[in-house]
Amino acid sequence: MFRINLKIAFRNLVKNRVYAAINICGLAIGLTAFILLLLYINHENSYDRWSPELNRVYQLRERHDFFTPDNKQYWQEVNDSKVAALVRENIPQFKYVTKVDNTWGSGSSIKAGSSDPVMMDYIRDADSSFFKVFDYQFLQGDPVTALNQPNSIVLKQRTAIQLFGTDQVLGKEVKIVMWRTDKGTPMKITGIVAEPDMPESLLFDAIMHTGEKDKDPINYTNFCRVYALAGSDIDTAAVNALLQKTYVDFKKSSFVQRKISFTDVYKTGKTPGLKAIPLKEVHASPPFDISWTDQIKPVIALSVFLLLISVINFVNLATAQSAQRAREVGVRKVLGAFKKQLMVQFLLESAIQCLFALFLSIALVELLLPMFNTYFEINLSFWYSHQLLGILTQLAAVFITITLLAGLYPAVVLTNYQPVAVLKGNYQHGFKGVRLRNGLVILQFMIAVILMISIGVMKLQTSYMADKNLGYNKAQLININTNYDEGFVNHIRRLPGVQYVASTTQVMGNVFNMPEEISYQNQNYNMNTVTVTMDALPALGVEVVNGRMFSAKYGQDTVNTVVLNQTAANLLGKNIIAKSYDVKSENEKYTFQIVGIIKDYHNEGFDKAVLPTIYKVTMLGGTSSTNNLLVRFNTVNYQPVIKAIEKEWRALYPDFPMIYTSAEDTFQQQLKSSHRLVQMIFLFSIVSVALSLLGLFALSAFMAERKIKEIAIRKIMGATDFQVINMLNRSFLILVALANLVSWPIAYVLINKWLQGFAYRIDMPFMPFLMATFMSMIVSILTITIRARKAAVSNPVEALKYE
Amino acid sequence: MIELKDIEKYYASKGVKSYILRHVSTTIKQGEFVSIMGPSGAGKSTLLNILGMLEEPTYGSYSFMGEDVTTLNERKRIELYRNHIGFVFQAYHLIDEMTVEENIEAPLLYKKVPGAERRSRVADILDRFNMVAKKDLFPNQLSGGQQQLVGIARALVAQPSIILADEPTGNLQSAQALQIMELFKKLNEEEGITIIQVTHSEVNAAYGSRILHLLDGVIKEDVNL
């Protein structure tokens, strides 16, 4: 029985090969997107799961407003280093606590023997407990004692191979240079750890133990990450309550020592906080950005829609085809087939098509993965995935779901045919499911039209962002990843082609905001402060609105004058040039004079509004140590100048390579994420529109076939070809028009929500709506007409001859 | 074998009953070869459909092999199809995607006849109908007469006790029609299979043992030949 059903299924596929191909290809495309998404989700879900021990590892998060893009409080990964001791002493549930460097993205130079130094992003300094908390597999060395001695280092296997060409390097030395002027420290290699087979949220190339992390500074705050290993399974809520209480007590007592009032610090709605989150959740809850689960929500929606469109095609074609199969159902029923048996037969046929689609999509996934990986800067694989079994299970589930979704309704329609009706040879009545099919066509086109409107609006918004005046000149500007050093600056300032060399704490790509409360005309304002060198504002190329920028001509500029940006100026009112404001701090009062107002310039993506900002020059222009050294060139062809700067650099700092980015690249980097979304939606829209049209084409072909007799009779009565084409078009165009009608408000709401996410955005445009409707109608008419014309020009005698 | 009592079939539209069958009562015994005749619209096909349980009568009772089958659930009805009733259609109604052999085999599959027996029974029938050479052809590769032979073979393979045939020769040329009628006669006489056919043709009816003349839904004449 199964074999013969299988045979019949194949024969039917071959017979209706065009429709089968449309079904299978459509489903395959839908499935491909879905599988890629599945792989991505699996990958993101696999962070920090490479050892069962990690179930008991927690990351400590302190709530504070340092290093934040908007001076608001966040639960941050970087904590006051004193938190570690606090946790170790007060929370008995945690067996080990370790402190480890946040790398701040600056990188360290590592040198093996006499070879060239290599820049590595993630050489982290940790205390001796690191490998007691993190269960890395040691290929060489002892996890318990590896970091006991100061100046010891544990390398990842790949790091060792990169540096030495082998991993047999236990006991050898490497020289670590942590910043430009660092003399360098020789470190003894005390361990080699294997690379885990799943991704880690705390990336490292090497973990070193300099001794710095063993102590906490008294007079200032050292920020680092803190992780803890629980002795056994713990009640996170209870531990967090205890952490919070301990932390508040600690803050209070430290304020008493520093003679600051607790209520003063937290009066502006800010609150102290400390909590532990399981390591497994760290990747899914980044401190500032939206988490990946939120990021991919639109993509999930898109893939589901795409899959839905292909399933709709499947259902529509299958029910349309059902007329062909009606007689077979009738015959089988009088031959003694139960409904259930027929049901199984038709589901089997859907399953075969789904299976083909699945195989095709797996091939497509294999084909597309390399592209996908480069595009999303990720490393996914299908067959070599360590989660292959899980993925296959998921695919089996998807396969069953799709088979049921696509096959169940047609199967029900088919098996419900009454033999007495279909065997008389009149299956006009047997042509069921018209209403559902129409509904599905509407749904399909709704999705397509909404996507088309979306790409229209998104294209407009992205080109608006790409062309928007940033407020500074990003051409011929580079940012060297280093601090302002008068000696080095003097060297490169003399180079021909260099116009300005300056430093600032605020430039796109590396922003360090400092909140400050000022008092102006007896009113308090919250401002953001940025420290710059004299030349920073001209180096950026910002525009003066009123007053002047800093200049060496004015001695007081290094003492107490400030420049405001437009947003800050608007906050304070009119005519503020030459006026003064005060900053109060611990019993003292400082007065600053406003000498100029500059246009706002952007240093974050366009999703964030520009903060009201005060620009100050520091004494020597040197304390703004946030690794920004801006160099503006006065020539378009500045590559040779960069070479010259690098030469100067090498002479001064032979053990530390120079790292720089151009302002243009930084800007493109900022646009990247929204660009990606737009491109992805663009791709999905094209595919879904194409699939919808393919479905429409097949459906209209079926319609034309079914109406062949009606067409013939109409032609005999004198209808022209054009009238016949019109007749066939009309029934579908009503559906497409209806779909458009419903799509407009939905698209409006969705896109409006997307636009709200941008602080700088276009007004809702009307054109994309009009274009989408126009396009969907025109393309539908063309699609249907291709098939309808064939039916219309056929000779009516052919259609009427056989009855 | 078959007992119809006061069978009525009508459609009510806008309060007006339009009758297809009225007061049809008759008994058909095992081994009879009955032809139902009458002009178009007399209710011949409806009567056959009711006999084949494809339609239910509006009124009256129908017992098949001593069992009341006037209203029967689908499962029981299909059991009857599997074991007792074979259908032959005017338009043959072979399954296009199946070869001759597979078409004949289909009812046995539903009857869950074991593989070996299935094959031997299909081979037997193919042999009897001289169609061994054509067993791998698809219906559209056969002439109308040959297709109808396959249709009959398919009806016979499950060894039914009754064959219901709705104008089995309606689409055939007269030579082929004769062949089919000879076959029916032989099956009836040699194997004792009850046959009920609807036909327009006096010639075809003459092959049977009894003729029911239908006019406007009423049995006008019941002739034993």
JSON list of N, CA, C and O in Angstrom, two decimals, chain A residues 44-70:
[
{"chain": "A", "resi": 44, "resn": "GLU", "atom": "N", "xyz": [23.78, 31.52, 18.74]},
{"chain": "A", "resi": 44, "resn": "GLU", "atom": "CA", "xyz": [23.69, 32.54, 19.77]},
{"chain": "A", "resi": 44, "resn": "GLU", "atom": "C", "xyz": [23.31, 31.91, 21.12]},
{"chain": "A", "resi": 44, "resn": "GLU", "atom": "O", "xyz": [23.71, 32.39, 22.17]},
{"chain": "A", "resi": 45, "resn": "ASN", "atom": "N", "xyz": [22.52, 30.85, 21.04]},
{"chain": "A", "resi": 45, "resn": "ASN", "atom": "CA", "xyz": [22.09, 30.18, 22.26]},
{"chain": "A", "resi": 45, "resn": "ASN", "atom": "C", "xyz": [23.18, 29.31, 22.87]},
{"chain": "A", "resi": 45, "resn": "ASN", "atom": "O", "xyz": [23.04, 28.82, 23.98]},
{"chain": "A", "resi": 46, "resn": "SER", "atom": "N", "xyz": [24.26, 29.09, 22.10]},
{"chain": "A", "resi": 46, "resn": "SER", "atom": "CA", "xyz": [25.27, 28.15, 22.58]},
{"chain": "A", "resi": 46, "resn": "SER", "atom": "C", "xyz": [26.40, 28.85, 23.32]},
{"chain": "A", "resi": 46, "resn": "SER", "atom": "O", "xyz": [27.37, 28.22, 23.71]},
{"chain": "A", "resi": 47, "resn": "TYR", "atom": "N", "xyz": [26.27, 30.18, 23.52]},
{"chain": "A", "resi": 47, "resn": "TYR", "atom": "CA", "xyz": [27.31, 30.90, 24.24]},
{"chain": "A", "resi": 47, "resn": "TYR", "atom": "C", "xyz": [27.48, 30.37, 25.67]},
{"chain": "A", "resi": 47, "resn": "TYR", "atom": "O", "xyz": [26.49, 30.11, 26.35]},
{"chain": "A", "resi": 48, "resn": "ASP", "atom": "N", "xyz": [28.70, 30.22, 26.08]},
{"chain": "A", "resi": 48, "resn": "ASP", "atom": "CA", "xyz": [29.03, 29.85, 27.45]},
{"chain": "A", "resi": 48, "resn": "ASP", "atom": "C", "xyz": [28.36, 28.56, 27.91]},
{"chain": "A", "resi": 48, "resn": "ASP", "atom": "O", "xyz": [27.82, 28.48, 29.00]},
{"chain": "A", "resi": 49, "resn": "ARG", "atom": "N", "xyz": [28.35, 27.58, 27.03]},
{"chain": "A", "resi": 49, "resn": "ARG", "atom": "CA", "xyz": [27.77, 26.29, 27.41]},
{"chain": "A", "resi": 49, "resn": "ARG", "atom": "C", "xyz": [28.77, 25.17, 27.16]},
{"chain": "A", "resi": 49, "resn": "ARG", "atom": "O", "xyz": [28.40, 24.02, 27.03]},
{"chain": "A", "resi": 50, "resn": "TRP", "atom": "N", "xyz": [30.05, 25.51, 27.10]},
{"chain": "A", "resi": 50, "resn": "TRP", "atom": "CA", "xyz": [31.03, 24.50, 26.73]},
{"chain": "A", "resi": 50, "resn": "TRP", "atom": "C", "xyz": [31.44, 23.60, 27.88]},
{"chain": "A", "resi": 50, "resn": "TRP", "atom": "O", "xyz": [32.19, 22.66, 27.69]},
{"chain": "A", "resi": 51, "resn": "SER", "atom": "N", "xyz": [30.97, 23.89, 29.07]},
{"chain": "A", "resi": 51, "resn": "SER", "atom": "CA", "xyz": [31.25, 22.98, 30.18]},
{"chain": "A", "resi": 51, "resn": "SER", "atom": "C", "xyz": [30.08, 23.02, 31.15]},
{"chain": "A", "resi": 51, "resn": "SER", "atom": "O", "xyz": [29.51, 24.08, 31.40]},
{"chain": "A", "resi": 52, "resn": "PRO", "atom": "N", "xyz": [29.70, 21.86, 31.70]},
{"chain": "A", "resi": 52, "resn": "PRO", "atom": "CA", "xyz": [28.59, 21.86, 32.67]},
{"chain": "A", "resi": 52, "resn": "PRO", "atom": "C", "xyz": [28.90, 22.70, 33.91]},
{"chain": "A", "resi": 52, "resn": "PRO", "atom": "O", "xyz": [28.00, 23.23, 34.54]},
{"chain": "A", "resi": 53, "resn": "GLU", "atom": "N", "xyz": [30.19, 22.84, 34.23]},
{"chain": "A", "resi": 53, "resn": "GLU", "atom": "CA", "xyz": [30.60, 23.65, 35.37]},
{"chain": "A", "resi": 53, "resn": "GLU", "atom": "C", "xyz": [30.09, 25.08, 35.26]},
{"chain": "A", "resi": 53, "resn": "GLU", "atom": "O", "xyz": [29.86, 25.76, 36.26]},
{"chain": "A", "resi": 54, "resn": "LEU", "atom": "N", "xyz": [29.93, 25.55, 33.99]},
{"chain": "A", "resi": 54, "resn": "LEU", "atom": "CA", "xyz": [29.57, 26.95, 33.77]},
{"chain": "A", "resi": 54, "resn": "LEU", "atom": "C", "xyz": [28.16, 27.26, 34.26]},
{"chain": "A", "resi": 54, "resn": "LEU", "atom": "O", "xyz": [27.80, 28.42, 34.41]},
{"chain": "A", "resi": 55, "resn": "ASN", "atom": "N", "xyz": [27.37, 26.20, 34.50]},
{"chain": "A", "resi": 55, "resn": "ASN", "atom": "CA", "xyz": [26.03, 26.43, 35.05]},
{"chain": "A", "resi": 55, "resn": "ASN", "atom": "C", "xyz": [26.09, 27.15, 36.38]},
{"chain": "A", "resi": 55, "resn": "ASN", "atom": "O", "xyz": [25.13, 27.77, 36.79]},
{"chain": "A", "resi": 56, "resn": "ARG", "atom": "N", "xyz": [27.22, 27.03, 37.06]},
{"chain": "A", "resi": 56, "resn": "ARG", "atom": "CA", "xyz": [27.32, 27.63, 38.39]},
{"chain": "A", "resi": 56, "resn": "ARG", "atom": "C", "xyz": [28.14, 28.91, 38.39]},
{"chain": "A", "resi": 56, "resn": "ARG", "atom": "O", "xyz": [28.45, 29.44, 39.44]},
{"chain": "A", "resi": 57, "resn": "VAL", "atom": "N", "xyz": [28.50, 29.38, 37.18]},
{"chain": "A", "resi": 57, "resn": "VAL", "atom": "CA", "xyz": [29.28, 30.61, 37.11]},
{"chain": "A", "resi": 57, "resn": "VAL", "atom": "C", "xyz": [28.35, 31.81, 36.91]},
{"chain": "A", "resi": 57, "resn": "VAL", "atom": "O", "xyz": [27.39, 31.74, 36.15]},
{"chain": "A", "resi": 58, "resn": "TYR", "atom": "N", "xyz": [28.64, 32.87, 37.65]},
{"chain": "A", "resi": 58, "resn": "TYR", "atom": "CA", "xyz": [27.82, 34.08, 37.58]},
{"chain": "A", "resi": 58, "resn": "TYR", "atom": "C", "xyz": [28.68, 35.28, 37.24]},
{"chain": "A", "resi": 58, "resn": "TYR", "atom": "O", "xyz": [29.86, 35.32, 37.57]},
{"chain": "A", "resi": 59, "resn": "GLN", "atom": "N", "xyz": [28.06, 36.23, 36.54]},
{"chain": "A", "resi": 59, "resn": "GLN", "atom": "CA", "xyz": [28.76, 37.48, 36.30]},
{"chain": "A", "resi": 59, "resn": "GLN", "atom": "C", "xyz": [28.15, 38.54, 37.22]},
{"chain": "A", "resi": 59, "resn": "GLN", "atom": "O", "xyz": [26.93, 38.64, 37.33]},
{"chain": "A", "resi": 60, "resn": "LEU", "atom": "N", "xyz": [29.02, 39.32, 37.88]},
{"chain": "A", "resi": 60, "resn": "LEU", "atom": "CA", "xyz": [28.53, 40.38, 38.74]},
{"chain": "A", "resi": 60, "resn": "LEU", "atom": "C", "xyz": [28.28, 41.61, 37.91]},
{"chain": "A", "resi": 60, "resn": "LEU", "atom": "O", "xyz": [29.08, 41.94, 37.01]},
{"chain": "A", "resi": 61, "resn": "ARG", "atom": "N", "xyz": [27.17, 42.27, 38.17]},
{"chain": "A", "resi": 61, "resn": "ARG", "atom": "CA", "xyz": [26.88, 43.50, 37.44]},
{"chain": "A", "resi": 61, "resn": "ARG", "atom": "C", "xyz": [26.54, 44.62, 38.39]},
{"chain": "A", "resi": 61, "resn": "ARG", "atom": "O", "xyz": [25.64, 44.50, 39.22]},
{"chain": "A", "resi": 62, "resn": "GLU", "atom": "N", "xyz": [27.29, 45.72, 38.22]},
{"chain": "A", "resi": 62, "resn": "GLU", "atom": "CA", "xyz": [27.06, 46.88, 39.07]},
{"chain": "A", "resi": 62, "resn": "GLU", "atom": "C", "xyz": [26.29, 47.91, 38.27]},
{"chain": "A", "resi": 62, "resn": "GLU", "atom": "O", "xyz": [26.48, 48.05, 37.06]},
{"chain": "A", "resi": 63, "resn": "ARG", "atom": "N", "xyz": [25.41, 48.60, 38.97]},
{"chain": "A", "resi": 63, "resn": "ARG", "atom": "CA", "xyz": [24.59, 49.60, 38.29]},
{"chain": "A", "resi": 63, "resn": "ARG", "atom": "C", "xyz": [25.27, 50.96, 38.45]},
{"chain": "A", "resi": 63, "resn": "ARG", "atom": "O", "xyz": [25.37, 51.48, 39.56]},
{"chain": "A", "resi": 64, "resn": "HIS", "atom": "N", "xyz": [25.75, 51.52, 37.36]},
{"chain": "A", "resi": 64, "resn": "HIS", "atom": "CA", "xyz": [26.37, 52.84, 37.44]},
{"chain": "A", "resi": 64, "resn": "HIS", "atom": "C", "xyz": [26.33, 53.54, 36.10]},
{"chain": "A", "resi": 64, "resn": "HIS", "atom": "O", "xyz": [25.93, 52.97, 35.10]},
{"chain": "A", "resi": 65, "resn": "ASP", "atom": "N", "xyz": [26.75, 54.81, 36.12]},
{"chain": "A", "resi": 65, "resn": "ASP", "atom": "CA", "xyz": [26.58, 55.62, 34.91]},
{"chain": "A", "resi": 65, "resn": "ASP", "atom": "C", "xyz": [27.90, 55.99, 34.25]},
{"chain": "A", "resi": 65, "resn": "ASP", "atom": "O", "xyz": [27.94, 56.87, 33.41]},
{"chain": "A", "resi": 66, "resn": "PHE", "atom": "N", "xyz": [28.99, 55.31, 34.63]},
{"chain": "A", "resi": 66, "resn": "PHE", "atom": "CA", "xyz": [30.24, 55.57, 33.92]},
{"chain": "A", "resi": 66, "resn": "PHE", "atom": "C", "xyz": [30.22, 54.87, 32.57]},
{"chain": "A", "resi": 66, "resn": "PHE", "atom": "O", "xyz": [29.59, 53.82, 32.42]},
{"chain": "A", "resi": 67, "resn": "PHE", "atom": "N", "xyz": [30.95, 55.41, 31.64]},
{"chain": "A", "resi": 67, "resn": "PHE", "atom": "CA", "xyz": [31.14, 54.81, 30.31]},
{"chain": "A", "resi": 67, "resn": "PHE", "atom": "C", "xyz": [29.84, 54.63, 29.53]},
{"chain": "A", "resi": 67, "resn": "PHE", "atom": "O", "xyz": [29.77, 53.85, 28.60]},
{"chain": "A", "resi": 68, "resn": "THR", "atom": "N", "xyz": [28.78, 55.28, 29.94]},
{"chain": "A", "resi": 68, "resn": "THR", "atom": "CA", "xyz": [27.53, 55.04, 29.23]},
{"chain": "A", "resi": 68, "resn": "THR", "atom": "C", "xyz": [27.36, 56.06, 28.11]},
{"chain": "A", "resi": 68, "resn": "THR", "atom": "O", "xyz": [27.88, 57.16, 28.18]},
{"chain": "A", "resi": 69, "resn": "PRO", "atom": "N", "xyz": [26.64, 55.69, 27.05]},
{"chain": "A", "resi": 69, "resn": "PRO", "atom": "CA", "xyz": [26.51, 56.60, 25.91]},
{"chain": "A", "resi": 69, "resn": "PRO", "atom": "C", "xyz": [25.64, 57.81, 26.23]},
{"chain": "A", "resi": 69, "resn": "PRO", "atom": "O", "xyz": [25.72, 58.82, 25.54]},
{"chain": "A", "resi": 70, "resn": "ASP", "atom": "N", "xyz": [24.78, 57.71, 27.21]},
{"chain": "A", "resi": 70, "resn": "ASP", "atom": "CA", "xyz": [23.85, 58.82, 27.45]},
{"chain": "A", "resi": 70, "resn": "ASP", "atom": "C", "xyz": [23.83, 59.27, 28.91]},
{"chain": "A", "resi": 70, "resn": "ASP", "atom": "O", "xyz": [22.89, 59.93, 29.34]}
]
